[in-house]
mmCIF file of C-alpha atoms in Angstrom:
data_model
loop_
_atom_site.group_PDB
_atom_site.id
_atom_site.type_symbol
_atom_site.label_atom_id
_atom_site.label_comp_id
_atom_site.label_asym_id
_atom_site.label_seq_id
_atom_site.Cartn_x
_atom_site.Cartn_y
_atom_site.Cartn_z
ATOM 1 C CA LEU A 1 42.777 -69.339 143.929
ATOM 2 C CA THR A 2 45.248 -72.160 143.378
ATOM 3 C CA THR A 3 46.151 -72.581 139.707
ATOM 4 C CA PRO A 4 45.620 -76.136 138.377
ATOM 5 C CA SER A 5 48.844 -78.020 137.708
ATOM 6 C CA LEU A 6 49.791 -78.628 134.070
ATOM 7 C CA ALA A 7 52.286 -81.350 134.964
ATOM 8 C CA ASP A 8 51.387 -83.344 138.089
ATOM 9 C CA LEU A 9 48.239 -84.977 139.422
ATOM 10 C CA GLU A 10 47.486 -83.772 142.954
ATOM 11 C CA GLY A 11 44.783 -84.628 145.442
ATOM 12 C CA GLU A 12 43.874 -84.299 149.087
ATOM 13 C CA VAL A 13 41.080 -85.203 151.471
ATOM 14 C CA GLY A 14 40.375 -84.041 155.000
ATOM 15 C CA ARG A 15 37.990 -84.638 157.887
ATOM 16 C CA ASP A 16 37.381 -82.772 161.132
ATOM 17 C CA LEU A 17 35.295 -83.165 164.258
ATOM 18 C CA PHE A 18 34.813 -80.573 166.987
ATOM 19 C CA GLY A 19 32.702 -79.853 170.020
ATOM 20 C CA MET A 20 31.275 -76.720 171.619
ATOM 21 C CA SER A 21 30.869 -76.369 175.365
ATOM 22 C CA ALA A 22 27.407 -74.801 175.029
ATOM 23 C CA SER A 23 26.090 -77.336 172.511
ATOM 24 C CA SER A 24 24.622 -80.792 173.041
ATOM 25 C CA SER A 25 25.929 -82.187 169.724
ATOM 26 C CA VAL A 26 29.196 -82.552 167.832
ATOM 27 C CA GLY A 27 30.120 -80.678 164.657
ATOM 28 C CA GLY A 28 32.307 -81.759 161.792
ATOM 29 C CA GLY A 29 32.988 -81.679 158.105
ATOM 30 C CA ALA A 30 34.871 -83.112 155.166
ATOM 31 C CA ARG A 31 36.694 -81.775 152.120
ATOM 32 C CA ALA A 32 38.320 -83.129 148.979
ATOM 33 C CA ARG A 33 40.314 -81.667 146.088
ATOM 34 C CA ILE A 34 41.869 -83.007 142.886
ATOM 35 C CA SER A 35 44.026 -81.132 140.380
ATOM 36 C CA GLY A 36 46.050 -82.126 137.357
ATOM 37 C CA PRO A 37 46.647 -81.933 133.612
ATOM 38 C CA ILE A 38 44.076 -82.772 130.953
ATOM 39 C CA VAL A 39 46.558 -82.040 128.170
ATOM 40 C CA GLN A 40 50.110 -82.261 129.498
ATOM 41 C CA GLY A 41 51.700 -78.826 129.688
ATOM 42 C CA LYS A 42 48.733 -77.117 128.010
ATOM 43 C CA LEU A 43 45.440 -77.617 129.874
ATOM 44 C CA GLY A 44 44.800 -78.378 133.528
ATOM 45 C CA ALA A 45 41.747 -78.596 135.770
ATOM 46 C CA THR A 46 40.896 -78.656 139.444
ATOM 47 C CA ALA A 47 37.750 -79.615 141.352
ATOM 48 C CA SER A 48 37.008 -79.395 145.059
ATOM 49 C CA TYR A 49 34.124 -79.771 147.509
ATOM 50 C CA ALA A 50 33.740 -79.062 151.220
ATOM 51 C CA ILE A 51 30.942 -79.442 153.764
ATOM 52 C CA GLU A 52 30.845 -78.359 157.401
ATOM 53 C CA ASP A 53 28.100 -78.827 160.016
ATOM 54 C CA THR A 54 28.226 -76.502 163.026
ATOM 55 C CA PRO A 55 25.965 -77.330 165.988
ATOM 56 C CA GLY A 56 23.778 -74.697 167.575
ATOM 57 C CA PHE A 57 24.130 -73.311 171.086
ATOM 58 C CA ILE A 58 20.966 -71.199 171.561
ATOM 59 C CA ASP A 59 18.013 -72.837 173.329
ATOM 60 C CA ASN A 60 14.347 -71.786 173.161
ATOM 61 C CA SER A 61 12.780 -70.971 176.542
ATOM 62 C CA VAL A 62 9.234 -71.128 175.111
ATOM 63 C CA SER A 63 9.226 -74.322 173.046
ATOM 64 C CA GLY A 64 12.049 -76.080 174.875
ATOM 65 C CA ALA A 65 13.987 -76.638 171.611
ATOM 66 C CA LYS A 66 17.733 -77.120 172.041
ATOM 67 C CA ASP A 67 20.539 -75.808 169.874
ATOM 68 C CA GLN A 68 18.136 -74.054 167.499
ATOM 69 C CA ASN A 69 20.805 -72.083 165.582
ATOM 70 C CA GLY A 70 22.860 -74.894 164.009
ATOM 71 C CA PHE A 71 23.959 -74.394 160.412
ATOM 72 C CA ARG A 72 25.564 -76.159 157.440
ATOM 73 C CA GLN A 73 28.081 -74.706 154.985
ATOM 74 C CA GLN A 74 28.822 -76.189 151.553
ATOM 75 C CA SER A 75 31.273 -74.980 148.926
ATOM 76 C CA ALA A 76 32.544 -76.234 145.585
ATOM 77 C CA ARG A 77 34.968 -75.104 142.895
ATOM 78 C CA LEU A 78 35.692 -76.045 139.295
ATOM 79 C CA GLY A 79 38.669 -74.404 137.622
ATOM 80 C CA PHE A 80 40.564 -74.616 134.325
ATOM 81 C CA PHE A 81 43.981 -73.333 133.297
ATOM 82 C CA TRP A 82 44.827 -73.173 129.589
ATOM 83 C CA LYS A 83 48.291 -72.185 128.370
ATOM 84 C CA PRO A 84 48.462 -72.686 124.601
ATOM 85 C CA SER A 85 51.784 -70.802 124.380
ATOM 86 C CA ASP A 86 54.377 -69.136 126.599
ATOM 87 C CA ASP A 87 52.773 -65.760 125.926
ATOM 88 C CA LEU A 88 49.090 -66.563 126.447
ATOM 89 C CA SER A 89 47.280 -67.991 129.470
ATOM 90 C CA VAL A 90 43.580 -68.311 130.315
ATOM 91 C CA LYS A 91 42.060 -69.068 133.724
ATOM 92 C CA LEU A 92 38.382 -69.924 134.173
ATOM 93 C CA ASN A 93 36.839 -70.534 137.599
ATOM 94 C CA ALA A 94 33.376 -71.293 138.942
ATOM 95 C CA LEU A 95 32.677 -71.242 142.689
ATOM 96 C CA TYR A 96 29.557 -72.103 144.652
ATOM 97 C CA GLN A 97 28.711 -71.618 148.313
ATOM 98 C CA ARG A 98 25.557 -72.350 150.282
ATOM 99 C CA ILE A 99 24.706 -71.688 153.934
ATOM 100 C CA ASN A 100 21.621 -73.131 155.626
ATOM 101 C CA ALA A 101 20.930 -72.082 159.212
ATOM 102 C CA ASP A 102 18.154 -73.430 161.416
ATOM 103 C CA GLY A 103 17.805 -70.124 163.251
ATOM 104 C CA ASP A 104 19.395 -66.911 164.469
ATOM 105 C CA ALA A 105 22.015 -66.766 167.189
ATOM 106 C CA ASN A 106 19.949 -64.222 169.127
ATOM 107 C CA VAL A 107 19.457 -63.956 172.879
ATOM 108 C CA ALA A 108 16.263 -62.431 174.315
ATOM 109 C CA LEU A 109 17.061 -59.344 176.420
ATOM 110 C CA ASP A 110 15.089 -57.342 178.953
ATOM 111 C CA SER A 111 14.194 -54.029 177.276
ATOM 112 C CA THR A 112 15.040 -52.062 180.433
ATOM 113 C CA THR A 113 18.142 -53.722 181.862
ATOM 114 C CA LEU A 114 19.389 -55.221 178.563
ATOM 115 C CA GLN A 115 20.176 -58.413 180.462
ATOM 116 C CA PRO A 116 19.210 -61.892 179.198
ATOM 117 C CA LEU A 117 15.639 -62.837 180.058
ATOM 118 C CA ASP A 118 16.133 -66.581 180.383
ATOM 119 C CA GLY A 119 19.872 -67.210 180.460
ATOM 120 C CA ARG A 120 22.969 -66.276 178.499
ATOM 121 C CA ARG A 121 22.166 -68.553 175.564
ATOM 122 C CA SER A 122 18.386 -68.552 175.364
ATOM 123 C CA ASP A 123 15.822 -66.953 173.048
ATOM 124 C CA ASN A 124 12.026 -66.744 173.332
ATOM 125 C CA ASN A 125 11.020 -66.784 169.657
ATOM 126 C CA LEU A 126 7.591 -68.249 168.903
ATOM 127 C CA THR A 127 8.336 -69.236 165.280
ATOM 128 C CA ASP A 128 11.290 -70.811 163.511
ATOM 129 C CA GLN A 129 13.768 -68.406 161.898
ATOM 130 C CA PRO A 130 15.586 -70.270 159.102
ATOM 131 C CA PHE A 131 18.224 -68.538 156.980
ATOM 132 C CA GLU A 132 19.654 -69.489 153.579
ATOM 133 C CA LYS A 133 22.302 -67.863 151.395
ATOM 134 C CA LYS A 134 23.604 -69.052 148.006
ATOM 135 C CA ILE A 135 26.489 -67.535 146.080
ATOM 136 C CA GLN A 136 27.635 -68.302 142.543
ATOM 137 C CA TYR A 137 30.896 -66.723 141.405
ATOM 138 C CA TYR A 138 32.466 -66.953 137.945
ATOM 139 C CA SER A 139 35.747 -65.467 136.766
ATOM 140 C CA LEU A 140 37.672 -65.378 133.481
ATOM 141 C CA ASN A 141 41.234 -64.057 133.335
ATOM 142 C CA ILE A 142 43.189 -63.718 130.086
ATOM 143 C CA ASP A 143 46.858 -62.700 130.131
ATOM 144 C CA ASP A 144 48.516 -62.062 126.762
ATOM 145 C CA SER A 145 52.180 -61.049 126.690
ATOM 146 C CA LEU A 146 52.824 -58.740 123.740
ATOM 147 C CA PRO A 147 56.357 -57.821 122.582
ATOM 148 C CA TRP A 148 56.269 -54.563 124.557
ATOM 149 C CA ALA A 149 53.420 -54.941 127.077
ATOM 150 C CA ASP A 150 51.040 -57.295 128.898
ATOM 151 C CA LEU A 151 47.373 -57.230 127.945
ATOM 152 C CA VAL A 152 45.195 -58.427 130.837
ATOM 153 C CA SER A 153 41.433 -58.985 130.819
ATOM 154 C CA ALA A 154 39.652 -59.835 134.094
ATOM 155 C CA SER A 155 35.909 -60.602 134.078
ATOM 156 C CA THR A 156 33.746 -61.645 137.028
ATOM 157 C CA PHE A 157 30.054 -62.392 137.545
ATOM 158 C CA THR A 158 28.440 -62.888 140.958
ATOM 159 C CA ASN A 159 24.918 -64.199 141.614
ATOM 160 C CA THR A 160 23.685 -64.058 145.227
ATOM 161 C CA TRP A 161 20.396 -65.162 146.829
ATOM 162 C CA THR A 162 19.473 -64.500 150.468
ATOM 163 C CA SER A 163 16.348 -65.782 152.239
ATOM 164 C CA GLN A 164 15.463 -64.994 155.856
ATOM 165 C CA VAL A 165 12.487 -65.661 158.117
ATOM 166 C CA GLN A 166 12.251 -63.674 161.366
ATOM 167 C CA ASP A 167 9.907 -63.947 164.296
ATOM 168 C CA ALA A 168 7.763 -60.811 164.733
ATOM 169 C CA SER A 169 5.402 -62.130 167.402
ATOM 170 C CA TYR A 170 6.395 -59.590 170.039
ATOM 171 C CA THR A 171 6.074 -56.736 167.544
ATOM 172 C CA TYR A 172 2.929 -57.611 165.577
ATOM 173 C CA GLY A 173 1.425 -60.691 167.224
ATOM 174 C CA VAL A 174 0.694 -58.793 170.454
ATOM 175 C CA SER A 175 -1.412 -56.290 168.482
ATOM 176 C CA PHE A 176 -3.877 -58.899 167.180
ATOM 177 C CA PRO A 177 -6.395 -58.245 170.051
ATOM 178 C CA PHE A 178 -6.908 -54.719 168.693
ATOM 179 C CA PHE A 179 -8.500 -56.379 165.665
ATOM 180 C CA GLY A 180 -10.612 -58.821 167.660
ATOM 181 C CA LEU A 181 -8.111 -61.695 167.373
ATOM 182 C CA PRO A 182 -6.206 -63.493 170.095
ATOM 183 C CA ALA A 183 -2.523 -62.662 170.485
ATOM 184 C CA GLY A 184 -0.427 -65.091 168.505
ATOM 185 C CA ALA A 185 2.688 -65.805 166.538
ATOM 186 C CA SER A 186 3.730 -63.687 163.598
ATOM 187 C CA GLN A 187 6.698 -63.674 161.234
ATOM 188 C CA TYR A 188 7.956 -61.883 158.190
ATOM 189 C CA HIS A 189 10.011 -63.088 155.239
ATOM 190 C CA TYR A 190 12.443 -61.345 152.989
ATOM 191 C CA ASN A 191 14.207 -62.558 149.858
ATOM 192 C CA LEU A 192 17.070 -60.705 148.207
ATOM 193 C CA HIS A 193 18.703 -61.338 144.837
ATOM 194 C CA LEU A 194 21.814 -59.559 143.579
ATOM 195 C CA GLU A 195 23.668 -59.919 140.276
ATOM 196 C CA LYS A 196 26.961 -58.121 139.735
ATOM 197 C CA TYR A 197 29.290 -58.071 136.714
ATOM 198 C CA THR A 198 32.739 -56.469 136.602
ATOM 199 C CA GLN A 199 35.198 -56.089 133.750
ATOM 200 C CA GLU A 200 38.796 -54.860 133.860
ATOM 201 C CA LEU A 201 40.985 -54.398 130.796
ATOM 202 C CA ARG A 202 44.596 -53.428 131.465
ATOM 203 C CA LEU A 203 47.566 -52.762 129.153
ATOM 204 C CA GLN A 204 50.824 -52.668 131.104
ATOM 205 C CA SER A 205 54.186 -52.003 129.457
ATOM 206 C CA HIS A 206 57.150 -54.215 130.291
ATOM 207 C CA PRO A 207 59.809 -52.797 132.667
ATOM 208 C CA GLY A 208 62.381 -50.712 130.829
ATOM 209 C CA VAL A 209 60.262 -50.296 127.697
ATOM 210 C CA ARG A 210 60.067 -46.734 126.407
ATOM 211 C CA LEU A 211 56.769 -45.578 124.999
ATOM 212 C CA ASP A 212 56.816 -42.701 122.517
ATOM 213 C CA VAL A 213 53.578 -40.830 121.886
ATOM 214 C CA GLY A 214 53.280 -39.091 118.524
ATOM 215 C CA HIS A 215 51.830 -35.637 117.933
ATOM 216 C CA TRP A 216 49.161 -34.746 115.447
ATOM 217 C CA SER A 217 48.659 -31.287 113.971
#
């Protein structure tokens, strides 16, 4: 990650547009970043945000829906850099990312020939299959230069959510008549949540420094 500047104010913005030969719409996004000192030479901060829309390219042969697998990506960052002295520095960062997809990029295949049933970019799902993923990431790095070694502490915490809906009509919906019901659409949902914390503490001697270890009797 880029360290915030303690001396100069920096900023940038960007925009992009793109097309896909198999899609009927145009994709694009935008991004912006600013970085600079809060306290000259001592404390700096940076903030950024980006968004990108990607059009889909898979059509639905049953419902007639076009481009059903488009998705949007969003990300943001807030970071601080504190350097109270030449020997001590602290970096704190928070990152966020979110992905929202309208559907899967799956193609329906013949179970025998493994060839597409209705074209190279076509699925036959009976229900929508949205997908969402959110990630939060936090990090704290402390670097303290001692007279004979560097003391480094690195802490991270990650929080992740995943949500998925998948069409199960051709697996479960076709079995409904066995229970006296007409064949129909079916789907299943799953939601996953993961939290992970890591901590590293490292003491590293300076080059050329001799370390003597005493003996105890």
